[in-house]
Coordinates of C-alpha atoms in Angstrom, one line a residue:
X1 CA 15.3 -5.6 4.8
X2 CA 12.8 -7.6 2.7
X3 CA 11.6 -5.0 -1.0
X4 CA 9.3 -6.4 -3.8
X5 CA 10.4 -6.3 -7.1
X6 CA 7.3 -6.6 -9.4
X7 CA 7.6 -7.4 -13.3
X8 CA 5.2 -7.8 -16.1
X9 CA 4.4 -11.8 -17.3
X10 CA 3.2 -12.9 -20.5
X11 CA 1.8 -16.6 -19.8
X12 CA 0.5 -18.1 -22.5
X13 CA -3.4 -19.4 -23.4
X14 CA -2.8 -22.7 -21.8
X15 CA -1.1 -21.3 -18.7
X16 CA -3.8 -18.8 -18.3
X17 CA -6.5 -20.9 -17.7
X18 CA -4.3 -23.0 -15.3
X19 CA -3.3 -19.7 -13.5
X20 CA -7.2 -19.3 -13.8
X21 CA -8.2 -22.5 -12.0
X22 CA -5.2 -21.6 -9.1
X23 CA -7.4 -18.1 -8.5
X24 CA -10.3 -20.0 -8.2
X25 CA -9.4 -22.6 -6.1
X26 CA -7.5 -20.4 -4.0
X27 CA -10.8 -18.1 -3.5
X28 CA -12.9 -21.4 -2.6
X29 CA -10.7 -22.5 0.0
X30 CA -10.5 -19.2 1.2
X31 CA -14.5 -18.6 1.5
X32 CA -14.3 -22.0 2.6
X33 CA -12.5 -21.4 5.7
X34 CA -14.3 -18.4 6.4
X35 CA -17.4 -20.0 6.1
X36 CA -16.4 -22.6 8.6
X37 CA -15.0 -19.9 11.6
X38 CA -18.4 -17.6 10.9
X39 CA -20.3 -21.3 11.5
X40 CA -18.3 -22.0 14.6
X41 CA -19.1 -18.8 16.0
X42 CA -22.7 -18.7 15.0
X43 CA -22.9 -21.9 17.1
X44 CA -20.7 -20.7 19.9
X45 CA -17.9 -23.6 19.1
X46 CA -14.3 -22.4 19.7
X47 CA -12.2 -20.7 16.8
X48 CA -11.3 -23.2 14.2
X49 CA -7.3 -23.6 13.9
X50 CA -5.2 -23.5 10.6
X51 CA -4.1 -27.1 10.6
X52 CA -7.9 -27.9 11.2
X53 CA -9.0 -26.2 8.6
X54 CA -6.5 -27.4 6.4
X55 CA -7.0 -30.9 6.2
X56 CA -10.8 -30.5 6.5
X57 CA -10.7 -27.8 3.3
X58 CA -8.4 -29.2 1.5
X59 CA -6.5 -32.7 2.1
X60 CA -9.8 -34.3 2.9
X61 CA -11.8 -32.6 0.4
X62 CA -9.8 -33.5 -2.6
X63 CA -11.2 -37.2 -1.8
X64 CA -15.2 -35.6 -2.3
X65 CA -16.5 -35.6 -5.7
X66 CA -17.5 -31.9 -5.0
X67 CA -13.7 -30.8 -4.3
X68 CA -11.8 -33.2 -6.6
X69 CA -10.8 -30.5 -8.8
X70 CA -8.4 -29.0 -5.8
X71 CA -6.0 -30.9 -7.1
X72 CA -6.0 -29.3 -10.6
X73 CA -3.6 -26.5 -8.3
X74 CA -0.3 -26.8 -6.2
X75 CA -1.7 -27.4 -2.5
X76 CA 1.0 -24.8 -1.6
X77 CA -1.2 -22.1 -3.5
X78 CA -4.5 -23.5 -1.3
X79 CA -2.3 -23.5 2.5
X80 CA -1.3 -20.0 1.2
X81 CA -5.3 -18.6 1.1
X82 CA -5.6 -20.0 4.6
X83 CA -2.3 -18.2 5.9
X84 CA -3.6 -14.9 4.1
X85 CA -7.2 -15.7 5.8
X86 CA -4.7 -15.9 9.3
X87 CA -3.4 -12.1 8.7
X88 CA -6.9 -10.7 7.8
X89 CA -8.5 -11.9 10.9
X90 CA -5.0 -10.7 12.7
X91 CA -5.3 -7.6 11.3
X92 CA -8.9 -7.3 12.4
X93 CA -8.4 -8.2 15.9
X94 CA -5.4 -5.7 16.5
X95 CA -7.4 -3.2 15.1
X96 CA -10.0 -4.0 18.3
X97 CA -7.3 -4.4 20.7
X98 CA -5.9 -0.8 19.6
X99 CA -2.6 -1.9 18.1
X100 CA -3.5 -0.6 14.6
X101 CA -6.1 1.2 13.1
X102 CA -9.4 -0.6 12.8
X103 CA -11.0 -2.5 9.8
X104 CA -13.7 -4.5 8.9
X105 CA -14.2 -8.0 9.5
X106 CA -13.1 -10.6 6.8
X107 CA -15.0 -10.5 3.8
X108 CA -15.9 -13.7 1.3
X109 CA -14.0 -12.9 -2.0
X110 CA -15.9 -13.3 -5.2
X111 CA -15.1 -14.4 -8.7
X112 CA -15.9 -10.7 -10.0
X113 CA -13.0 -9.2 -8.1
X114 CA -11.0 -7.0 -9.6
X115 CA -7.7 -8.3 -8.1
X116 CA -6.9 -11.7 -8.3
X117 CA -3.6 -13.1 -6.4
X118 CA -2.0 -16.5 -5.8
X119 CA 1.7 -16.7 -3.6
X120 CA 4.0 -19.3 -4.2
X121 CA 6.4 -20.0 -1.6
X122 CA 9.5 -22.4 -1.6
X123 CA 8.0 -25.5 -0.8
X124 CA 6.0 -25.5 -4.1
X125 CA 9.5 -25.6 -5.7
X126 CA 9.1 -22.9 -8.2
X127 CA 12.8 -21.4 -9.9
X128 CA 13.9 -19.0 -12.6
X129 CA 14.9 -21.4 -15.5
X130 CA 17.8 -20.8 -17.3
X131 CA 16.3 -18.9 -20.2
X132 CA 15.1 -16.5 -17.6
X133 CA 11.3 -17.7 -17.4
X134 CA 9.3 -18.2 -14.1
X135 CA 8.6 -22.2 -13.8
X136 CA 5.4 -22.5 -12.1
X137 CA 3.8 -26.0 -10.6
X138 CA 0.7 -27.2 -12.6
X139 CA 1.6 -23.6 -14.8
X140 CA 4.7 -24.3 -16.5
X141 CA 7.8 -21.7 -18.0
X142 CA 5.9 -18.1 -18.0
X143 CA 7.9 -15.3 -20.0
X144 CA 8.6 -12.6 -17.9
X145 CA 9.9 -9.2 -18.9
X146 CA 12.4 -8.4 -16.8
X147 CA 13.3 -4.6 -16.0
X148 CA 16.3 -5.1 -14.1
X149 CA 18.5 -7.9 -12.2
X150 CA 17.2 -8.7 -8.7
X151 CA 19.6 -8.3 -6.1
X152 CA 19.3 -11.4 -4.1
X153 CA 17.7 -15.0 -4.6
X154 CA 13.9 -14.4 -4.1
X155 CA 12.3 -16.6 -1.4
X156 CA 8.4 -16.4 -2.5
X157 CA 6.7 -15.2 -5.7
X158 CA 3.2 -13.9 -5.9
X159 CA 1.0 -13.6 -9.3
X160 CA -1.1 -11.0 -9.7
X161 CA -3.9 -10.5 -11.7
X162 CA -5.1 -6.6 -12.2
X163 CA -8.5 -5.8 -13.7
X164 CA -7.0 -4.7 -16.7
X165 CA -5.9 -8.2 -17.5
X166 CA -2.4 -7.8 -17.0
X167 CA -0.4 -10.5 -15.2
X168 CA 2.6 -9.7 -12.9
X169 CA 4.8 -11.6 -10.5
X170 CA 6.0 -10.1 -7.6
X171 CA 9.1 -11.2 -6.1
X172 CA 10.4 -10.8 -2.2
X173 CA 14.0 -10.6 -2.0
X174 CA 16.7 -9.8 0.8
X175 CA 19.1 -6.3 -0.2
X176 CA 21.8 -6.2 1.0
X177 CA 24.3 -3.3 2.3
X178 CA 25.9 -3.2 -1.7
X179 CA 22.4 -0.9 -2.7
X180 CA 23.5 2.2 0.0
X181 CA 24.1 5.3 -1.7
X182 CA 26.8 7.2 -0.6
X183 CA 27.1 9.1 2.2
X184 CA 25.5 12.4 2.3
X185 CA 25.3 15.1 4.9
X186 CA 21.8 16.8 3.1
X187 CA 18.8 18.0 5.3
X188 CA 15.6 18.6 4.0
X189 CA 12.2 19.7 4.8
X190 CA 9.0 18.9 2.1
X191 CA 6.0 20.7 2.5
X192 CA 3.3 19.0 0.3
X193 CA 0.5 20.7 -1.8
X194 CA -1.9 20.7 -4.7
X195 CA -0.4 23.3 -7.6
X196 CA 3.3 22.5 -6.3
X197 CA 3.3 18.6 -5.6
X198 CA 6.4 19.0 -3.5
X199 CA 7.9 22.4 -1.9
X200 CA 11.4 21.5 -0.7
X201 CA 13.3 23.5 2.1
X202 CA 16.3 24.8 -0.4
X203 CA 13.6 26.4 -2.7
X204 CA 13.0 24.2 -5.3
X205 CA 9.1 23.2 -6.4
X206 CA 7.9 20.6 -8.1
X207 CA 5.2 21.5 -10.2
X208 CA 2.4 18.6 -9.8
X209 CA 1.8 16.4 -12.7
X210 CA -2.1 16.1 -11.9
X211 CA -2.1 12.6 -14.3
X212 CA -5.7 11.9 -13.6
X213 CA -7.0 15.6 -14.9
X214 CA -4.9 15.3 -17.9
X215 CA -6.3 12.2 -19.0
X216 CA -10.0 12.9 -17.5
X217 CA -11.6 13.5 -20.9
X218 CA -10.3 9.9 -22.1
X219 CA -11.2 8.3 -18.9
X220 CA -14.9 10.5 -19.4
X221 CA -15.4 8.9 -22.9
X222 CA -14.2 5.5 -21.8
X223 CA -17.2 5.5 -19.2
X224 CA -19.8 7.2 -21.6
X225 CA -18.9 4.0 -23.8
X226 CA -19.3 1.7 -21.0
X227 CA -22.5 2.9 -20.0
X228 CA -23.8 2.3 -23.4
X229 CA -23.4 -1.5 -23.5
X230 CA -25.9 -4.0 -22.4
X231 CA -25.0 -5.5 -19.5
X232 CA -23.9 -9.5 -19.8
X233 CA -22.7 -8.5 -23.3
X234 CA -19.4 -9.1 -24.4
X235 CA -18.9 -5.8 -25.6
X236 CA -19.6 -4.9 -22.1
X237 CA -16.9 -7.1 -21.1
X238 CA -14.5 -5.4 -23.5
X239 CA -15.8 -1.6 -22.4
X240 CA -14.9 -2.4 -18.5
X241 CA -11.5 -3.9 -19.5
X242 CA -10.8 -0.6 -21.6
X243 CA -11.9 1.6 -18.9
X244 CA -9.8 -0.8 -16.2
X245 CA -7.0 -0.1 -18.6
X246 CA -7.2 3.7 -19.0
X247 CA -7.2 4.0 -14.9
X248 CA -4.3 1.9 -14.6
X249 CA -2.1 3.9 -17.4
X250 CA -3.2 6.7 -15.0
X251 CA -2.0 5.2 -11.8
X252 CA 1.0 4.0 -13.6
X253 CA 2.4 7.1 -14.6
X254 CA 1.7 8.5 -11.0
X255 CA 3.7 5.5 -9.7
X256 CA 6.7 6.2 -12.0
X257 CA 6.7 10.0 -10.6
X258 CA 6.5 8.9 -7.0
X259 CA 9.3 6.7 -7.2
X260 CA 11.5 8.4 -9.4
X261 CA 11.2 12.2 -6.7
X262 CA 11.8 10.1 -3.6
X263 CA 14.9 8.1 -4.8
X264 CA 15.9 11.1 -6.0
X265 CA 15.5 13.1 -2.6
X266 CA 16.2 10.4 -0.5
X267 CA 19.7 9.9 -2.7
X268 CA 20.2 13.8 -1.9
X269 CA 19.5 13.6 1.9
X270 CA 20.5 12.2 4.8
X271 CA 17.6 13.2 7.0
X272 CA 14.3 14.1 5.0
X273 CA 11.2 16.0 7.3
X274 CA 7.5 15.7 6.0
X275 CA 4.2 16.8 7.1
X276 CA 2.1 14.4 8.5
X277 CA -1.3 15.4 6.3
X278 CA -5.0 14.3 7.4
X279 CA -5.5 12.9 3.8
X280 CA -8.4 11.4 5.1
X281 CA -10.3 14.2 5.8
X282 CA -9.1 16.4 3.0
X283 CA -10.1 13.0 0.2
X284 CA -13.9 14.4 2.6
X285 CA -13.9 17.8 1.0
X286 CA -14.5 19.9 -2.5
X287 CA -10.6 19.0 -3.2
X288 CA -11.7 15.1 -3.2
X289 CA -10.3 14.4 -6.7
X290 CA -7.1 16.8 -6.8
X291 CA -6.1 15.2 -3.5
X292 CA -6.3 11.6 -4.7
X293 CA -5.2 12.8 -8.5
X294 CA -2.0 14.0 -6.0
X295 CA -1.6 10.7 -3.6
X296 CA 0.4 12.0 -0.9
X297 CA 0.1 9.1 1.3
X298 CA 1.8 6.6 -1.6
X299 CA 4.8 9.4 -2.0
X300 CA 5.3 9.6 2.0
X301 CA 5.0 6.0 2.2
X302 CA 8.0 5.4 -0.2
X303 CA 10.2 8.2 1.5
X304 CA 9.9 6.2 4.8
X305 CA 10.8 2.6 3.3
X306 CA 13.5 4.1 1.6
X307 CA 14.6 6.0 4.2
X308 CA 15.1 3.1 5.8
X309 CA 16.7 0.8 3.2
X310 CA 19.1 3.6 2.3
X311 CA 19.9 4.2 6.2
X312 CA 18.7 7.9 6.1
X313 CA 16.2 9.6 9.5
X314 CA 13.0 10.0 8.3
X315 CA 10.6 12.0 10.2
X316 CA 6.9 13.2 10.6
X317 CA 6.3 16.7 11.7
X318 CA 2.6 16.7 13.5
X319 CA 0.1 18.0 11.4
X320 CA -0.5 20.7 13.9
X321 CA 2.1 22.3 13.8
X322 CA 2.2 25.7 12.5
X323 CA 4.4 26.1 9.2
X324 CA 2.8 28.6 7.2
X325 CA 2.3 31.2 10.3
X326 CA 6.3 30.9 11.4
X327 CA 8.7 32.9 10.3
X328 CA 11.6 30.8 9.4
X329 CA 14.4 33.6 9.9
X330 CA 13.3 34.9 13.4
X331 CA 10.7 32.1 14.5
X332 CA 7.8 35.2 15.5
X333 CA 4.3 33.2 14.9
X334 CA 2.8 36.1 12.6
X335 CA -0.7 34.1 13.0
X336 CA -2.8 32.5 10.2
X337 CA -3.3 33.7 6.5
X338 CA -5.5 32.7 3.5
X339 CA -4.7 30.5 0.8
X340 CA -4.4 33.1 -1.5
X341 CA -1.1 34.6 0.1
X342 CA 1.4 33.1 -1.6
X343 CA 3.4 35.9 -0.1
X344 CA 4.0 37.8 2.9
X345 CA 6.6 40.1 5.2
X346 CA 7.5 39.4 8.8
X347 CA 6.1 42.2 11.0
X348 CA 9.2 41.5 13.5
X349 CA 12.3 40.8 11.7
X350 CA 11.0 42.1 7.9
X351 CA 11.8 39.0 6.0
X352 CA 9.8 38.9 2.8
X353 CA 8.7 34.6 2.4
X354 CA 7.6 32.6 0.2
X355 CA 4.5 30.7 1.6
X356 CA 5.3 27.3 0.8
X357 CA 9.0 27.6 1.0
X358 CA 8.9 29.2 4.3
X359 CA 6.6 26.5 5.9
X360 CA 8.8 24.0 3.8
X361 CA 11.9 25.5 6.2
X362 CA 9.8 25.0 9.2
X363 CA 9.2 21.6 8.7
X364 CA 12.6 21.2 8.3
X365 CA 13.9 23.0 11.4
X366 CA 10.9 21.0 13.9
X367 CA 11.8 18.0 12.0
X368 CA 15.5 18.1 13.0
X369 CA 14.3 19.0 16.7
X370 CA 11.8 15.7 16.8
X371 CA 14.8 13.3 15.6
X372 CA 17.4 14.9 18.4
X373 CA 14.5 14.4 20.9
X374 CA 14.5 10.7 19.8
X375 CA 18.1 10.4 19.7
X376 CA 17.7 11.8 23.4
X377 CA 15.3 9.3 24.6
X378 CA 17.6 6.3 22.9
X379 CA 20.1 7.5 24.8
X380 CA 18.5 7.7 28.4
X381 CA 17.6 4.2 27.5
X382 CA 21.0 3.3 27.1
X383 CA 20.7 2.7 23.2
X384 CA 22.4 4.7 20.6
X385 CA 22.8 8.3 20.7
X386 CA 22.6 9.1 16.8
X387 CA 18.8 8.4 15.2
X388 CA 18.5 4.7 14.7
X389 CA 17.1 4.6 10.8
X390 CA 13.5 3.1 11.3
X391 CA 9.8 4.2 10.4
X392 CA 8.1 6.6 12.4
X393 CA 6.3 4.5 15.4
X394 CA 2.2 4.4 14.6
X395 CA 1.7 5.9 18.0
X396 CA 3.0 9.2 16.5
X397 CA 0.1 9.4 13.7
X398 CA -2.8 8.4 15.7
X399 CA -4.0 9.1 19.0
X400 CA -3.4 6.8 22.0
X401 CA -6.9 5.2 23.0
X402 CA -7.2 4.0 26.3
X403 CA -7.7 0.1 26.2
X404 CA -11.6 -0.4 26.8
X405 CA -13.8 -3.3 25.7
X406 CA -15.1 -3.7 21.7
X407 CA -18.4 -2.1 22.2
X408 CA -20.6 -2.8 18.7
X409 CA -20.9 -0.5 15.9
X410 CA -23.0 0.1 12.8
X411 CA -19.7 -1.0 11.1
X412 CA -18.9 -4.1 13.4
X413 CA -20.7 -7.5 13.9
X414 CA -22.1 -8.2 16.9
X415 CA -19.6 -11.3 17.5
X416 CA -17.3 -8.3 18.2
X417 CA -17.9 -8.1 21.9
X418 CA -16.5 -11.8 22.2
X419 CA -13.6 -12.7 23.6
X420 CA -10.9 -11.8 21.0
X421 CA -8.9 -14.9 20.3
X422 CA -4.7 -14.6 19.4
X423 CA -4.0 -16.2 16.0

């Protein structure tokens, strides 16, 4: 499987204005392109192609007086805004057709974006040098600050610009079967909260971090200061890039925990069970900021791709499903209970539970019943019997829509109802 391996850069004055000029031109030929497919369909002209749009944006616009300065930039960087363009307007139209859940239209990008990106593939003939820099076209040799060996030859590089004004590459590379832990014969259920982060099915709790309500107070002040500064000012400038930086050291550290507790459980485990939450609507109620401060959705993201790099079953136990009213010794439903019973007895079997441990157990148990009843259905289909290690199908976390012409919404432009073109 492809894995990114991101690591910090330290480019020089020179090479960041170059790498400033590539996010520029990048952006332009990007707003470019989507200029020219909103015009077409304004005017009722069939959806411009790629290789269209490229020579029009870009081969023959370097010949323009207007444009000239395009090739300041490795063209590769300027086909690569077009291809990104591609999978936006992909992404949009599968969310139409049903095939994954819906966003908005393609937006123009702007020179006051937070993020700012440019991908480097291997026709712009980029390498690691032998003093272990990143050589750029049109950049040049770029220290980078490596963390640890990657595992394979990388075959694109991406650099990232964060609003703190930090500069990263990020590297896609191959693994290979060398990185699978050994075997293990572990099972585990996780039953996700706010004061425990992580309730696992053989007792143990991890107590939740909560990184942003530790450093709320320095992120408070950090604002207060910002709000004092005239706007256009350069001590303005300054004030956002302090408060950009106090948010990422958050979002850092609650990186760093995520990854660090699923490696660990997924080392542990063979087959790991979670709740599928609806963080969506609880990020909609008075727990808005403890939920987000927790970010469930990264941590249950990593279990799964690690599931499958490290060959383990990874499953998602429907947020419907009972686990705090089930007894986990004689299975009696014992009906729902407020939050604040952290404890109860069984009134069938007697079992005194814990309430979090007990619907971590649960998970576990209806976990290992949805992977046999995929291993099941592979196997009336002729395909293996055991669980074949791969992420839990989309169809399983959203509903199945019946397929029914794009009607328009407050949300959607009207050019929706069109016929929806395949990229």
């Amino acid at each position: 499987m492809q894995l990114r391996y991101t690591f910090r850069i330290e480019p020089g004055p020179g090479q960041r204005s170059a790498l400033a000029r590539a996010f520029g031109c990048a952006r332009v030929v990007y707003n470019d392109a989507l200029r020219a497919r909103e015009t077409a369909r304004a005017q009722g002209l069939p959806f411009p192609k790629t290789g269209d749009l490229s020579k029009l944006l870009i081969t023959d616009a370097k010949q323009t007086s207007e444009r000239v300065w395009l090739g300041e930039v490795s063209a590769v960087v300027l086909q690569q805004a077009l291809r990104d363009l591609d999978s936006a307007y992909r992404n949009f139209f599968d969310g139409l057709k049903g095939k994954r859940p819906r966003m908005g239209a393609p937006r123009f990008k702007s020179r006051r974006d937070s993020r700012q990106a440019v991908r480097f593939t291997a026709n712009a003939r980029w390498s690691l040098t032998p003093g272990s820099k990143l050589r750029l076209p049109k950049i040049g040799d770029v220290k980078v600050r490596w963390s640890r060996p990657l595992p394979s030859a990388p075959s694109s590089v991406t650099v990232i610009k964060d609003a703190a004004g930090r500069y990263f590459a990020s590297f896609v590379v191959q693994t290979d079967a060398s990185e699978v832990p050994p075997e293990t014969t572990g099972e585990v259920g996780i039953d996700l909260g706010l004061t425990h982060f992580a309730v696992l099915s053989d007792g143990r709790k991890i107590t939740s971090p909560k990184f942003f309500r530790r450093a709320e107070k320095k992120l408070r002040k950090a604002q207060q200061s910002l709000a004092r500064k005239t706007k256009g000012s350069n001590n303005r400038r300054k004030a956002v890039v302090k408060v950009a930086r106090a948010h990422a050291r958050v979002a850092d550290a609650r990186r760093d925990f995520h990854h660090k507790l699923s490696t660990t459980i997924i080392r542990e485990n063979q087959a790991v069970h979670v709740e599928d939450l609806a963080v969506k609507g609880l990020a909609r109620t008075r727990l808005a900021k403890s939920v987000h401060d927790a970010g469930w959705a990264a941590f249950v993201g990593m279990l799964e791709y690690k599931a499958v790099r490290y060959g383990c079953t990874f499953t998602r136990v429907d947020r419907f499903f009972p686990s705090s009213q089930l007894c986990s010794a004689c299975g009696v439903k014992d009906g729902p209970k407020p939050l604040n019973v952290r404890e109860w007895i069984c009134r069938a079997c007697g079992a005194v539970h814990d309430r979090d441990v007990n619907a971590a157990r649960n998970i576990r148990t209806e976990g290992s019943k949805v992977a046999a009843g995929q291993a099941e259905t592979q196997n009336a289909c002729g395909a293996q019997v055991r669980p074949v290690p791969v992420p839990a199908q989309r169809a399983t976390r959203t509903p199945v829509r019946k397929k029914q012409e794009p009607t328009r919404s407050p949300s959607q432009p009207a050019w929706c109802r069109r016929e929806i073109p395949d990229l």
